[in-house]
PDB file of C-alpha atoms in Angstrom:
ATOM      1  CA  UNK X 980       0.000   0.000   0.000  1.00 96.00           C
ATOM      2  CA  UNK X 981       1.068   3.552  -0.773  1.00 98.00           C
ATOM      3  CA  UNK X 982       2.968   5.334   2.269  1.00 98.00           C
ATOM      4  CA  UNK X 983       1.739   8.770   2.162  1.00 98.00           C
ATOM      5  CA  UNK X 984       3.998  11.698   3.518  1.00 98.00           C
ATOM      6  CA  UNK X 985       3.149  15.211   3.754  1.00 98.00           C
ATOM      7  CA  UNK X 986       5.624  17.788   4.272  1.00 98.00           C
ATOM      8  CA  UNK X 987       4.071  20.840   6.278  1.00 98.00           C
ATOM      9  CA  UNK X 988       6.284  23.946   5.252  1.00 98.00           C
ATOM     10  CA  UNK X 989       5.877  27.401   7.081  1.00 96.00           C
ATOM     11  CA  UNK X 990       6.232  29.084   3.567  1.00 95.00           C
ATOM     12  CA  UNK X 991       3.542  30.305   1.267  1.00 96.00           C
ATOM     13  CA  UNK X 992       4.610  30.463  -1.709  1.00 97.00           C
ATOM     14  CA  UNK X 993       4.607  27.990  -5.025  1.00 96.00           C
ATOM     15  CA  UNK X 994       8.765  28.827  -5.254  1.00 96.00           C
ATOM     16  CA  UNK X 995       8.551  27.485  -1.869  1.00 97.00           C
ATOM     17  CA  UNK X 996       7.175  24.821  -2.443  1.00 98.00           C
ATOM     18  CA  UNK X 997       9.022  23.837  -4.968  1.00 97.00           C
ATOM     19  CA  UNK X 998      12.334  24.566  -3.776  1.00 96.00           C
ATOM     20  CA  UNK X 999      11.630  22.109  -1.098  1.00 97.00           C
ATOM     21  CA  UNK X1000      10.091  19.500  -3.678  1.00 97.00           C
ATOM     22  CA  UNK X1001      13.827  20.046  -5.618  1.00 96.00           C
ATOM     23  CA  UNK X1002      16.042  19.193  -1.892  1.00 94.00           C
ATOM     24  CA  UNK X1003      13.946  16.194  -1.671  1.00 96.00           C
ATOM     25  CA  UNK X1004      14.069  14.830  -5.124  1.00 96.00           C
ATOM     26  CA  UNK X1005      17.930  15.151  -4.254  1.00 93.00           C
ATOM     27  CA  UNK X1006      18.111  13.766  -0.812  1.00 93.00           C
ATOM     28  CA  UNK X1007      15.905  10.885  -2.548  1.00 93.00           C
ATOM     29  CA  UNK X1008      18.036  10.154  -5.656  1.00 89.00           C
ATOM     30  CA  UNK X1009      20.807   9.544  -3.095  1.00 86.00           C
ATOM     31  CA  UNK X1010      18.953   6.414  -1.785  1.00 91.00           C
ATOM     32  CA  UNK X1011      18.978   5.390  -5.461  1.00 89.00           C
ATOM     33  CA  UNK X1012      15.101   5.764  -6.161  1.00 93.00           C
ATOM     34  CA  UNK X1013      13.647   7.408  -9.124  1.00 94.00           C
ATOM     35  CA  UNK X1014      11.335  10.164  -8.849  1.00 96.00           C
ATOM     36  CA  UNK X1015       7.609  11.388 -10.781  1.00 96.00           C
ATOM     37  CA  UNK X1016       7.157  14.848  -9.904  1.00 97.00           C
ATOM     38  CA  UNK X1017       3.776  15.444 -10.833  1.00 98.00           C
ATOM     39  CA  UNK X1018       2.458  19.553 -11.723  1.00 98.00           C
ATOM     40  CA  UNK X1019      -0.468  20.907 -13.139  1.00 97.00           C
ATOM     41  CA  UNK X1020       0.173  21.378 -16.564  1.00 97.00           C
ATOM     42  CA  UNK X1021       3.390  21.551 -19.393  1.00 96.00           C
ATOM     43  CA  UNK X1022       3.608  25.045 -18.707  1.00 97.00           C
ATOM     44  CA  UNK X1023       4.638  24.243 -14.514  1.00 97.00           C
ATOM     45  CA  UNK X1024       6.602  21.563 -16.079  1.00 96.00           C
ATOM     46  CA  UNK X1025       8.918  23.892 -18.001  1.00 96.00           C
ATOM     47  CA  UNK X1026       9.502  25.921 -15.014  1.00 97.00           C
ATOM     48  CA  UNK X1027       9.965  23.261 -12.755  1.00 96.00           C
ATOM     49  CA  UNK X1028      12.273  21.647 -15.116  1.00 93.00           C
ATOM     50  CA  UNK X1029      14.313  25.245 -15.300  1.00 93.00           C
ATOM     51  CA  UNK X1030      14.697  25.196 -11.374  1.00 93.00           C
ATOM     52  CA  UNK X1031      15.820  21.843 -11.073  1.00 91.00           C
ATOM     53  CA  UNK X1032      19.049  22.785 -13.093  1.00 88.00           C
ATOM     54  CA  UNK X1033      19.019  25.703 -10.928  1.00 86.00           C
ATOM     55  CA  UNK X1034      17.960  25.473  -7.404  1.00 79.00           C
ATOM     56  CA  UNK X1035      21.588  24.842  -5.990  1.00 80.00           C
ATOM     57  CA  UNK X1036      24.780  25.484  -7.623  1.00 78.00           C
ATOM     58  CA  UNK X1037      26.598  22.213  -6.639  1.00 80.00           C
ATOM     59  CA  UNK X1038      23.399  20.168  -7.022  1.00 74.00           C
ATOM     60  CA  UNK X1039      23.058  17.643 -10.189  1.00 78.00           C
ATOM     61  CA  UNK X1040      19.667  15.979 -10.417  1.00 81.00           C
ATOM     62  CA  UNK X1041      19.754  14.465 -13.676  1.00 83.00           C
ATOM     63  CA  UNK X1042      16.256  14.946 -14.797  1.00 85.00           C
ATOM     64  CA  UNK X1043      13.683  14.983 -17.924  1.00 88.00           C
ATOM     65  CA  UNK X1044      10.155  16.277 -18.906  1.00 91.00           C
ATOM     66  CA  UNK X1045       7.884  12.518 -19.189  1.00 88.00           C
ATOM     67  CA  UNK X1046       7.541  11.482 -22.550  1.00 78.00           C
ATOM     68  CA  UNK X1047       9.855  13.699 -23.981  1.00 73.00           C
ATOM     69  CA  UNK X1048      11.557  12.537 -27.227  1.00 77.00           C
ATOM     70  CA  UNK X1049      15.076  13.099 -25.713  1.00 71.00           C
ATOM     71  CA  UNK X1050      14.600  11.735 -22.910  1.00 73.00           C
ATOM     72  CA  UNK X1051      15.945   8.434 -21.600  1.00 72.00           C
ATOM     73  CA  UNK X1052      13.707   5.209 -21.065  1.00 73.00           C
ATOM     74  CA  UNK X1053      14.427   4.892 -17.395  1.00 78.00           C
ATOM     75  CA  UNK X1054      15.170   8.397 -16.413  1.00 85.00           C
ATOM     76  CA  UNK X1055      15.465   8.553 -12.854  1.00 91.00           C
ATOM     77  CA  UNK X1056      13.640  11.606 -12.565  1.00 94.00           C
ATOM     78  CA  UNK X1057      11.167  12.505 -14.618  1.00 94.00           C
ATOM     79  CA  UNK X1058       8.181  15.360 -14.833  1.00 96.00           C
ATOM     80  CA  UNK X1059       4.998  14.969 -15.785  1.00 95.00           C
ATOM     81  CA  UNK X1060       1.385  16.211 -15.903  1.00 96.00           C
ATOM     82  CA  UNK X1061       0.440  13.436 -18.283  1.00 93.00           C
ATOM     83  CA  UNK X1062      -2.526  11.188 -16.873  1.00 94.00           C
ATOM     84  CA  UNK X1063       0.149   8.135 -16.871  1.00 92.00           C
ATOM     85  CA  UNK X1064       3.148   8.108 -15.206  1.00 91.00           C
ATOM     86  CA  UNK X1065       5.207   6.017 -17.280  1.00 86.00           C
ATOM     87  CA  UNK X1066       8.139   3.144 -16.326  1.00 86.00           C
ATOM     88  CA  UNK X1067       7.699   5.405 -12.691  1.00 87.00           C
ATOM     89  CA  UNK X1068       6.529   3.387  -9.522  1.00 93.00           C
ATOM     90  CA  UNK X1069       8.921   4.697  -6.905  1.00 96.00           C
ATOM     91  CA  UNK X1070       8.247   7.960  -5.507  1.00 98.00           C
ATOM     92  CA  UNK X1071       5.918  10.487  -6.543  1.00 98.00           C
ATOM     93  CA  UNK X1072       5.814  14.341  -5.303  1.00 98.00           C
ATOM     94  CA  UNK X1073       2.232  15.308  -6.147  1.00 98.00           C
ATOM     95  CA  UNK X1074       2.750  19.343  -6.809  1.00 98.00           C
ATOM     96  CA  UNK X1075      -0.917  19.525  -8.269  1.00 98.00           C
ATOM     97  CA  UNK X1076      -3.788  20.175  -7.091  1.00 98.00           C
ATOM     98  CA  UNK X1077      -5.359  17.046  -8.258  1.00 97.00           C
ATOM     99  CA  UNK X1078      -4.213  13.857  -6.675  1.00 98.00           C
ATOM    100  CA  UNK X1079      -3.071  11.499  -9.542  1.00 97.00           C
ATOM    101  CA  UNK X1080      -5.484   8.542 -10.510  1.00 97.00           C
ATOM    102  CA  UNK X1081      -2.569   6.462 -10.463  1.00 97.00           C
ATOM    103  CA  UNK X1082      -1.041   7.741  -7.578  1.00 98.00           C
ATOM    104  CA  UNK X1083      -1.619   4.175  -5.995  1.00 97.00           C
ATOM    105  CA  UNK X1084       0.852   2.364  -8.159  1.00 97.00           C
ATOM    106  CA  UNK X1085       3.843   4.113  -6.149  1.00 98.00           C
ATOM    107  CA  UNK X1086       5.329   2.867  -2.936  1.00 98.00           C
ATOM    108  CA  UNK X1087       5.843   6.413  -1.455  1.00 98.00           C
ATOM    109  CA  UNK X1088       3.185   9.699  -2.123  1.00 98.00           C
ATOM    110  CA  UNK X1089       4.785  13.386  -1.274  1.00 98.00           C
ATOM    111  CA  UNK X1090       2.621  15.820  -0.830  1.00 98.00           C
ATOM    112  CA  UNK X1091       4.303  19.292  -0.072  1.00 98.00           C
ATOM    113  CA  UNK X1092       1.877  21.631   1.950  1.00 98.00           C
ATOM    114  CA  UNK X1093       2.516  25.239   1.930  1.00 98.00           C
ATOM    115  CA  UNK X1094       0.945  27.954   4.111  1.00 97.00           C
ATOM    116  CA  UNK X1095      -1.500  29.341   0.818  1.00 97.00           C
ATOM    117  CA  UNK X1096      -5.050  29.002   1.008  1.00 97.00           C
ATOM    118  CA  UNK X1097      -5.456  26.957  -2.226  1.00 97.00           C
ATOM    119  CA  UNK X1098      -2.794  24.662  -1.090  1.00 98.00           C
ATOM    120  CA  UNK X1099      -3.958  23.666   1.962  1.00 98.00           C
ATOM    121  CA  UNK X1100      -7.306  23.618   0.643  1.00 98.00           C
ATOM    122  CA  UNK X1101      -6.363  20.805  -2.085  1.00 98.00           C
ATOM    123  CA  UNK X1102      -3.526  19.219   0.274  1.00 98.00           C
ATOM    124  CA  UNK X1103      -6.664  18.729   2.999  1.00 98.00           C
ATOM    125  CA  UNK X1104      -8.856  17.103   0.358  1.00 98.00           C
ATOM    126  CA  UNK X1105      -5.988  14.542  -0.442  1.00 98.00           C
ATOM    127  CA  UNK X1106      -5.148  14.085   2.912  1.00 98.00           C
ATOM    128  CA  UNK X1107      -9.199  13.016   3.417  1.00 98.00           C
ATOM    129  CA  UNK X1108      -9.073  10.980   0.498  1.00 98.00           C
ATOM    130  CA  UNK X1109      -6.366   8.805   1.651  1.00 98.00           C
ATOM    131  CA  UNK X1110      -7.382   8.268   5.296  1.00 98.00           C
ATOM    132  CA  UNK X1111     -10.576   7.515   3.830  1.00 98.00           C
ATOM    133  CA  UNK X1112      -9.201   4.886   1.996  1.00 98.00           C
ATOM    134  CA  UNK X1113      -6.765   3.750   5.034  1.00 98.00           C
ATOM    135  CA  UNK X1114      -3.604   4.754   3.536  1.00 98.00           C
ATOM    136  CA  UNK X1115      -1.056   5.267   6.524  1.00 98.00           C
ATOM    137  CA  UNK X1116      -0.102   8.621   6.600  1.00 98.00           C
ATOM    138  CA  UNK X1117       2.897  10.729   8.152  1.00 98.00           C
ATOM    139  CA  UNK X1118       3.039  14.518   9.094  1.00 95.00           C
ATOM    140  CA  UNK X1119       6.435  15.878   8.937  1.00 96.00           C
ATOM    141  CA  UNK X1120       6.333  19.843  10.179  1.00 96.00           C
ATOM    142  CA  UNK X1121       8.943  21.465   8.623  1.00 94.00           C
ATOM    143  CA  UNK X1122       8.189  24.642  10.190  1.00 90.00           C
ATOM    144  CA  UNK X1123      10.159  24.067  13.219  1.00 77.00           C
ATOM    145  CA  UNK X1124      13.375  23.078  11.486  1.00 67.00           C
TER     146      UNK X1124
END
């Protein structure tokens, strides 16, 4: 079953969010698991994709838009918006405001809550959807750290 983890930031904004999503894609690539970060649309993609070469200057996360025609088969990070996630089943960082259908497939589902009213509005909706469903959940409050 799908280990559900959201990360409760004291930020509010989506750069916030997203740096955070970048330092954990990183910390997780050094375990050696591959990584779906999942956004709203191609347009988030790009961006994201742009700050992933960028967030850090020592920092290397070899990455690739999903589906793209350069990238490779078993990218280790890929991002997508697409309504399949491709050869992904690892970990998945849900930046969207729509939880994935196929968000069950993955062993681990990140959910990174900032302090913005549509956030936690969509992050909350998840977060009942899954404990509906008996999914175990963890709460990790970054705001203290």
């Amino acid at each position: 079953m799908t280990q559900a983890d959201f990360y409760i930031l004291g930020g509010q904004t989506q750069h916030e969010q997203w740096f955070f999503a970048c330092r954990l894609v990183e910390q997780v690539r050094q375990k050696d698991r591959s990584v779906l970060l999942q956004v709203a649309n191609e347009q988030d993609a790009r961006a994201l994709d742009d700050m992933l070469w960028q967030f850090r200057e020592d920092a290397f996360v070899p990455h690739a838009l999903l589906n793209a025609e350069d990238a490779p088969a078993d990218c280790p990070v890929s991002i997508g918006w697409h309504p399949e996630p491709g050869h992904h089943h690892d970990v998945i960082i849900n930046l969207s405001p729509e939880l994935p259908a196929f968000f069950s497939r993955f062993e681990r589902l990140v959910e990174v809550v900032v302090q913005n009213d549509d956030v936690l509005d969509y992050t909350r909706q998840h977060f009942r959807f899954l404990k509906d469903r008996g999914y175990p959940i963890e709460h990790k409050d970054m705001r203290m750290r």
